[in-house]
């Protein structure tokens, strides 16, 4: 039996452009028309929604409308997959990705009045596209991969006046593999400048549709921790104020931890791009850069062939204020087996300011 969705349709030009009802007093006095949307056509229905039109590069194929007993062709029609391998879990994948697309569209509409969301969403989109351009995938293949990146929640504060620097960010994105019925969750926590953590967790294969995957609300008190609910740490950088040894005033102490190992990078690569034809077109380094870009952490890696090239962030504002870009990039290259000549990774680093 197909589940149904109820979609408010009050004072809009086209039905797809309203997913969340207007809660104002005036609106509550008007009758609200509800549209019943069969769950197996949610992706096709959402493809006409204004936020999905802006976010996704490809539309579902016409043959995607309606259900299919053979889940792989149905998934290919909906999402233009790179895979041609049959798998009993494609049905789960379809259900979970439909739910994620619905969540993304609702999130964008719910946060439409928050002025920081649009720039940060554009930052994610630009970072993902720029990272995929590093690979050997064709433009069409890049579009297929990028469409599987679906932010599920975010809370963004910047300096408001300039809108250039980020001050406080929580971002949660779900990436759907284009090569197998699997997905990767990515969570970024940036509570203040010079303090940042990135986590990931792998769902391979996709769980049943009725399992909510413990999708947490980023405004709740629930904490993401390495080893809890499948989450794994990529890196953690932070600066703390601690009392000086002399007991007068405080000093800054930078503590940095790199947790991703080459085996971890390999698993992320294989879950997202597999080992075959398409996996060969995406390096381990680009796979991890892609995962980081999915939550707005878009790194530009140093090119040793260019004299003045440096590790840093991609050219898109607003930007994180983190002084550890070179440390992150060095450990990332090491974890992916491509260190630069003379480069030595340091997975744990503590720097104290003894000037006071």
XYZ file of N, CA and C in Angstrom, residues 211-349:
417
model
N 12.738 2.859 8.749
C 13.766 3.269 9.707
C 14.159 4.711 9.426
N 14.021 5.574 10.409
C 14.246 6.995 10.221
C 15.721 7.391 10.269
N 16.605 6.434 10.460
C 18.045 6.688 10.466
C 18.464 7.689 11.541
N 17.605 7.836 12.543
C 17.899 8.761 13.645
C 18.284 10.144 13.114
N 17.470 10.649 12.177
C 17.706 11.996 11.664
C 17.460 12.972 12.790
N 18.500 13.568 13.250
C 18.380 14.457 14.391
C 18.049 15.868 13.910
N 17.500 16.655 14.799
C 17.234 18.058 14.519
C 18.416 18.860 15.048
N 19.025 19.655 14.187
C 20.260 20.321 14.573
C 20.050 21.340 15.685
N 18.808 21.743 15.939
C 18.552 22.679 17.029
C 18.255 21.961 18.342
N 18.289 20.656 18.319
C 18.031 19.899 19.544
C 19.309 19.783 20.359
N 19.181 19.206 21.530
C 20.343 19.045 22.418
C 21.163 17.803 22.073
N 20.703 17.029 21.086
C 21.407 15.801 20.730
C 22.800 16.110 20.174
N 23.800 15.418 20.679
C 25.174 15.652 20.259
C 25.655 14.533 19.346
N 26.451 14.924 18.365
C 27.100 13.955 17.494
C 28.477 13.663 18.068
N 28.766 12.384 18.273
C 30.049 11.976 18.828
C 30.586 10.786 18.047
N 31.899 10.730 17.889
C 32.529 9.607 17.203
C 32.235 8.311 17.942
N 31.792 7.284 17.201
C 31.467 5.998 17.800
C 30.028 5.871 18.260
N 29.270 6.932 18.179
C 27.869 6.902 18.606
C 26.959 6.946 17.384
N 26.005 6.010 17.295
C 25.058 5.926 16.177
C 25.767 5.853 14.825
N 26.948 5.260 14.800
C 27.663 5.068 13.539
C 28.504 6.244 13.075
N 28.537 7.327 13.826
C 29.305 8.502 13.403
C 30.813 8.269 13.575
N 31.582 8.766 12.610
C 33.035 8.714 12.655
C 33.586 10.123 12.443
N 34.665 10.454 13.147
C 35.266 11.778 13.050
C 36.212 11.856 11.854
N 36.143 12.976 11.120
C 37.146 13.274 10.090
C 38.266 14.082 10.738
N 37.899 15.227 11.315
C 38.888 16.022 12.033
C 38.191 16.905 13.059
N 38.982 17.399 13.996
C 38.497 18.311 15.027
C 39.586 19.341 15.285
N 39.272 20.611 15.070
C 40.208 21.684 15.401
C 39.495 22.645 16.344
N 40.197 23.079 17.374
C 39.588 23.985 18.332
C 40.654 24.811 19.035
N 40.258 25.982 19.483
C 41.117 26.865 20.260
C 40.412 27.178 21.569
N 41.072 26.885 22.678
C 40.491 27.121 24.000
C 41.302 28.155 24.764
N 40.600 28.887 25.608
C 41.277 29.779 26.552
C 41.483 29.045 27.867
N 42.730 28.983 28.320
C 43.036 28.295 29.580
C 43.878 29.236 30.444
N 43.867 29.036 31.766
C 44.688 29.883 32.648
C 46.164 29.716 32.332
N 46.918 30.780 32.461
C 48.370 30.703 32.259
C 49.023 29.982 33.426
N 50.250 29.523 33.198
C 50.966 28.820 34.267
C 51.213 29.734 35.469
N 51.334 31.010 35.200
C 51.563 31.954 36.275
C 50.288 32.319 37.026
N 49.159 31.866 36.498
C 47.897 32.148 37.172
C 47.359 33.543 36.928
N 47.958 34.257 35.984
C 47.494 35.590 35.663
C 46.934 35.616 34.246
N 45.636 35.806 34.164
C 45.000 35.864 32.856
C 44.882 34.496 32.199
N 44.662 34.514 30.884
C 44.476 33.272 30.124
C 45.364 33.268 28.884
N 45.466 32.111 28.272
C 46.215 31.974 27.022
C 45.436 31.056 26.089
N 45.712 31.165 24.797
C 45.058 30.322 23.803
C 45.838 29.024 23.615
N 45.093 27.924 23.557
C 45.687 26.618 23.282
C 44.947 26.004 22.099
N 45.660 25.746 21.002
C 45.073 25.102 19.825
C 45.259 23.588 19.941
N 44.163 22.861 19.807
C 44.208 21.399 19.827
C 43.583 20.890 18.534
N 44.329 20.071 17.810
C 43.862 19.569 16.521
C 44.011 18.060 16.471
N 42.958 17.386 15.984
C 42.970 15.924 15.873
C 42.492 15.525 14.491
N 43.288 14.713 13.808
C 42.898 14.155 12.508
C 42.610 12.675 12.705
N 41.417 12.221 12.333
C 41.007 10.846 12.612
C 40.852 9.972 11.372
N 40.658 10.553 10.196
C 40.423 9.773 8.981
C 41.700 9.064 8.543
N 41.601 7.756 8.332
C 42.737 6.964 7.866
C 42.518 6.548 6.405
N 43.553 5.979 5.802
C 43.449 5.620 4.391
C 42.361 4.575 4.160
N 42.198 3.644 5.091
C 41.130 2.649 4.957
C 39.756 3.309 5.002
N 39.615 4.348 5.839
C 38.346 5.078 5.919
C 38.069 5.820 4.610
N 39.111 6.470 4.078
C 38.953 7.185 2.810
C 38.579 6.211 1.696
N 39.192 5.019 1.724
C 38.878 4.013 0.721
C 37.438 3.544 0.795
N 36.931 3.391 2.013
C 35.540 2.949 2.138
C 34.567 4.028 1.664
N 34.852 5.277 2.016
C 34.005 6.363 1.519
C 34.001 6.380 -0.011
N 35.169 6.243 -0.600
C 35.278 6.221 -2.059
C 34.470 5.087 -2.657
N 34.603 3.891 -2.085
C 33.933 2.727 -2.662
C 32.421 2.799 -2.508
N 31.951 3.312 -1.387
C 30.505 3.430 -1.182
C 29.897 4.424 -2.174
N 30.617 5.505 -2.445
C 30.073 6.539 -3.324
C 30.336 6.267 -4.798
N 31.502 5.712 -5.123
C 31.881 5.591 -6.529
C 32.230 4.178 -6.966
N 32.264 3.220 -6.041
C 32.564 1.816 -6.328
C 33.981 1.642 -6.871
N 34.288 0.413 -7.252
C 35.648 0.093 -7.674
C 35.820 -0.008 -9.181
N 34.721 0.072 -9.921
C 34.792 -0.179 -11.355
C 35.134 1.035 -12.186
N 34.431 1.152 -13.309
C 34.713 2.205 -14.295
C 34.668 3.601 -13.688
N 33.650 3.874 -12.885
C 33.490 5.228 -12.350
C 34.413 5.475 -11.158
N 34.685 4.424 -10.402
C 35.611 4.576 -9.294
C 36.993 4.967 -9.750
N 37.399 4.487 -10.929
C 38.717 4.824 -11.461
C 38.811 6.285 -11.886
N 37.684 6.923 -12.071
C 37.669 8.326 -12.507
C 37.704 9.302 -11.335
N 37.593 8.777 -10.113
C 37.568 9.637 -8.919
C 38.633 9.125 -7.950
N 39.585 9.955 -7.605
C 40.645 9.556 -6.683
C 40.132 9.540 -5.247
N 40.889 8.912 -4.354
C 40.535 8.938 -2.933
C 40.458 10.379 -2.427
N 41.430 11.194 -2.825
C 41.476 12.583 -2.378
C 40.224 13.338 -2.819
N 39.841 13.190 -4.064
C 38.661 13.911 -4.565
C 37.376 13.394 -3.923
N 37.335 12.110 -3.586
C 36.152 11.566 -2.919
C 35.955 12.201 -1.545
N 37.051 12.356 -0.783
C 36.943 12.967 0.549
C 36.682 14.462 0.432
N 37.305 15.134 -0.525
C 37.022 16.554 -0.752
C 35.546 16.764 -1.086
N 34.987 15.844 -1.851
C 33.564 15.890 -2.197
C 32.693 15.763 -0.950
N 33.045 14.854 -0.057
C 32.299 14.675 1.185
C 32.359 15.951 2.031
N 33.536 16.557 2.159
C 33.667 17.789 2.929
C 32.881 18.938 2.297
N 32.920 19.028 0.979
C 32.209 20.106 0.280
C 30.701 20.007 0.469
N 30.193 18.803 0.748
C 28.745 18.615 0.897
C 28.168 19.342 2.098
N 29.028 19.764 3.048
C 28.574 20.555 4.191
C 29.205 21.951 4.167
N 29.643 22.383 2.997
C 30.162 23.734 2.844
C 31.639 23.898 3.114
N 32.346 22.814 3.482
C 33.776 22.899 3.786
C 34.547 22.604 2.504
N 34.637 23.628 1.657
C 35.223 23.465 0.327
C 36.690 23.856 0.362
N 37.560 22.861 0.276
C 39.001 23.099 0.320
C 39.585 23.220 -1.084
N 40.481 24.159 -1.243
C 41.264 24.296 -2.474
C 42.671 23.816 -2.154
N 43.098 22.747 -2.810
C 44.381 22.130 -2.501
C 45.518 22.803 -3.262
N 46.671 22.848 -2.607
C 47.858 23.458 -3.203
C 48.311 22.688 -4.431
N 48.676 23.414 -5.452
C 49.216 22.823 -6.673
C 50.731 23.021 -6.665
N 51.505 21.954 -6.472
C 52.965 22.103 -6.364
C 53.603 22.659 -7.633
N 52.874 22.604 -8.753
C 53.427 23.129 -10.006
C 53.334 24.650 -10.083
N 52.541 25.250 -9.182
C 52.374 26.697 -9.173
C 53.116 27.282 -7.972
N 53.969 28.238 -8.230
C 54.875 28.775 -7.215
C 54.136 29.352 -6.006
N 53.071 30.103 -6.239
C 52.396 30.796 -5.145
C 51.099 30.103 -4.703
N 50.918 28.876 -5.129
C 49.709 28.144 -4.748
C 49.760 27.744 -3.274
N 48.633 27.870 -2.577
C 48.555 27.546 -1.156
C 47.275 26.743 -0.870
N 47.316 25.960 0.197
C 46.104 25.291 0.660
C 45.179 26.340 1.285
N 43.901 26.239 1.003
C 42.955 27.200 1.570
C 41.536 26.851 1.173
N 40.650 27.794 1.403
C 39.251 27.576 1.054
C 38.971 28.051 -0.365
N 37.920 27.472 -0.964
C 37.495 27.890 -2.290
C 36.978 29.322 -2.269
N 36.929 29.944 -3.409
C 36.554 31.358 -3.506
C 35.040 31.514 -3.501
N 34.438 31.408 -2.318
C 32.990 31.604 -2.204
C 32.674 32.062 -0.788
N 32.025 33.188 -0.673
C 31.645 33.719 0.635
C 30.213 33.294 0.953
N 29.854 33.227 2.256
C 30.663 33.512 3.449
C 31.678 32.390 3.725
N 32.699 32.702 4.496
C 33.806 31.768 4.678
C 34.036 31.445 6.150
N 34.563 30.236 6.376
C 34.957 29.838 7.723
C 36.250 30.564 8.108
N 36.368 30.870 9.389
C 37.609 31.449 9.905
C 38.347 30.346 10.661
N 39.266 29.686 9.962
C 40.040 28.591 10.537
C 41.483 28.749 10.086
N 42.389 28.723 11.018
C 43.803 28.934 10.697
C 44.535 27.629 10.381
N 43.814 26.509 10.353
C 44.466 25.200 10.222
C 44.293 24.574 8.841
N 44.048 25.387 7.804
C 43.812 24.826 6.475
C 44.996 23.982 5.986
N 46.215 24.474 6.179
C 47.373 23.712 5.714
C 47.525 22.415 6.488
N 47.260 22.435 7.787
C 47.323 21.215 8.603
C 46.273 20.212 8.139
N 45.043 20.691 7.877
C 43.968 19.811 7.394
C 44.344 19.219 6.042
N 44.824 20.062 5.131
C 45.165 19.602 3.787
C 46.322 18.598 3.818
N 47.303 18.846 4.667
C 48.446 17.927 4.773
C 47.990 16.547 5.246
N 47.173 16.511 6.290
C 46.679 15.230 6.799
C 45.736 14.553 5.816
N 44.976 15.339 5.074
C 44.077 14.773 4.075
C 44.868 14.095 2.960
N 45.873 14.777 2.457
C 46.705 14.152 1.406
C 47.370 12.880 1.919
N 47.849 12.913 3.173
C 48.496 11.742 3.748
C 47.511 10.581 3.880
N 46.300 10.876 4.347
C 45.291 9.829 4.523
C 44.865 9.221 3.191
N 45.005 9.985 2.117
C 44.613 9.489 0.797
C 45.795 8.949 0.005
N 46.972 8.879 0.653
C 48.144 8.275 0.027
C 48.814 9.119 -1.025
N 48.599 10.464 -0.989
C 49.218 11.327 -2.000
C 49.904 12.532 -1.335
N 50.821 12.307 -0.372
C 51.505 13.447 0.254
C 52.418 14.151 -0.743
N 52.612 15.428 -0.544
C 53.546 16.173 -1.381
C 54.974 15.873 -0.930
N 55.947 16.045 -1.812
C 57.348 15.784 -1.434
C 57.754 16.592 -0.201
N 58.333 15.893 0.775
C 58.792 16.543 1.985
C 57.699 16.846 2.993
N 56.477 16.476 2.681
C 55.350 16.772 3.567
C 55.209 15.672 4.616
N 55.034 16.058 5.875
C 54.891 15.102 6.964
C 53.632 15.411 7.751
N 52.753 14.426 7.832
C 51.484 14.617 8.533
C 51.677 14.521 10.035
N 50.855 15.260 10.758
C 50.846 15.243 12.220
C 49.394 15.173 12.659
N 48.931 13.981 13.037
C 47.506 13.792 13.286
C 47.034 14.417 14.592
N 47.952 14.694 15.499
C 47.590 15.360 16.758
C 48.564 16.527 16.991
N 47.986 17.674 17.236
C 48.813 18.861 17.385
C 48.263 19.742 18.510
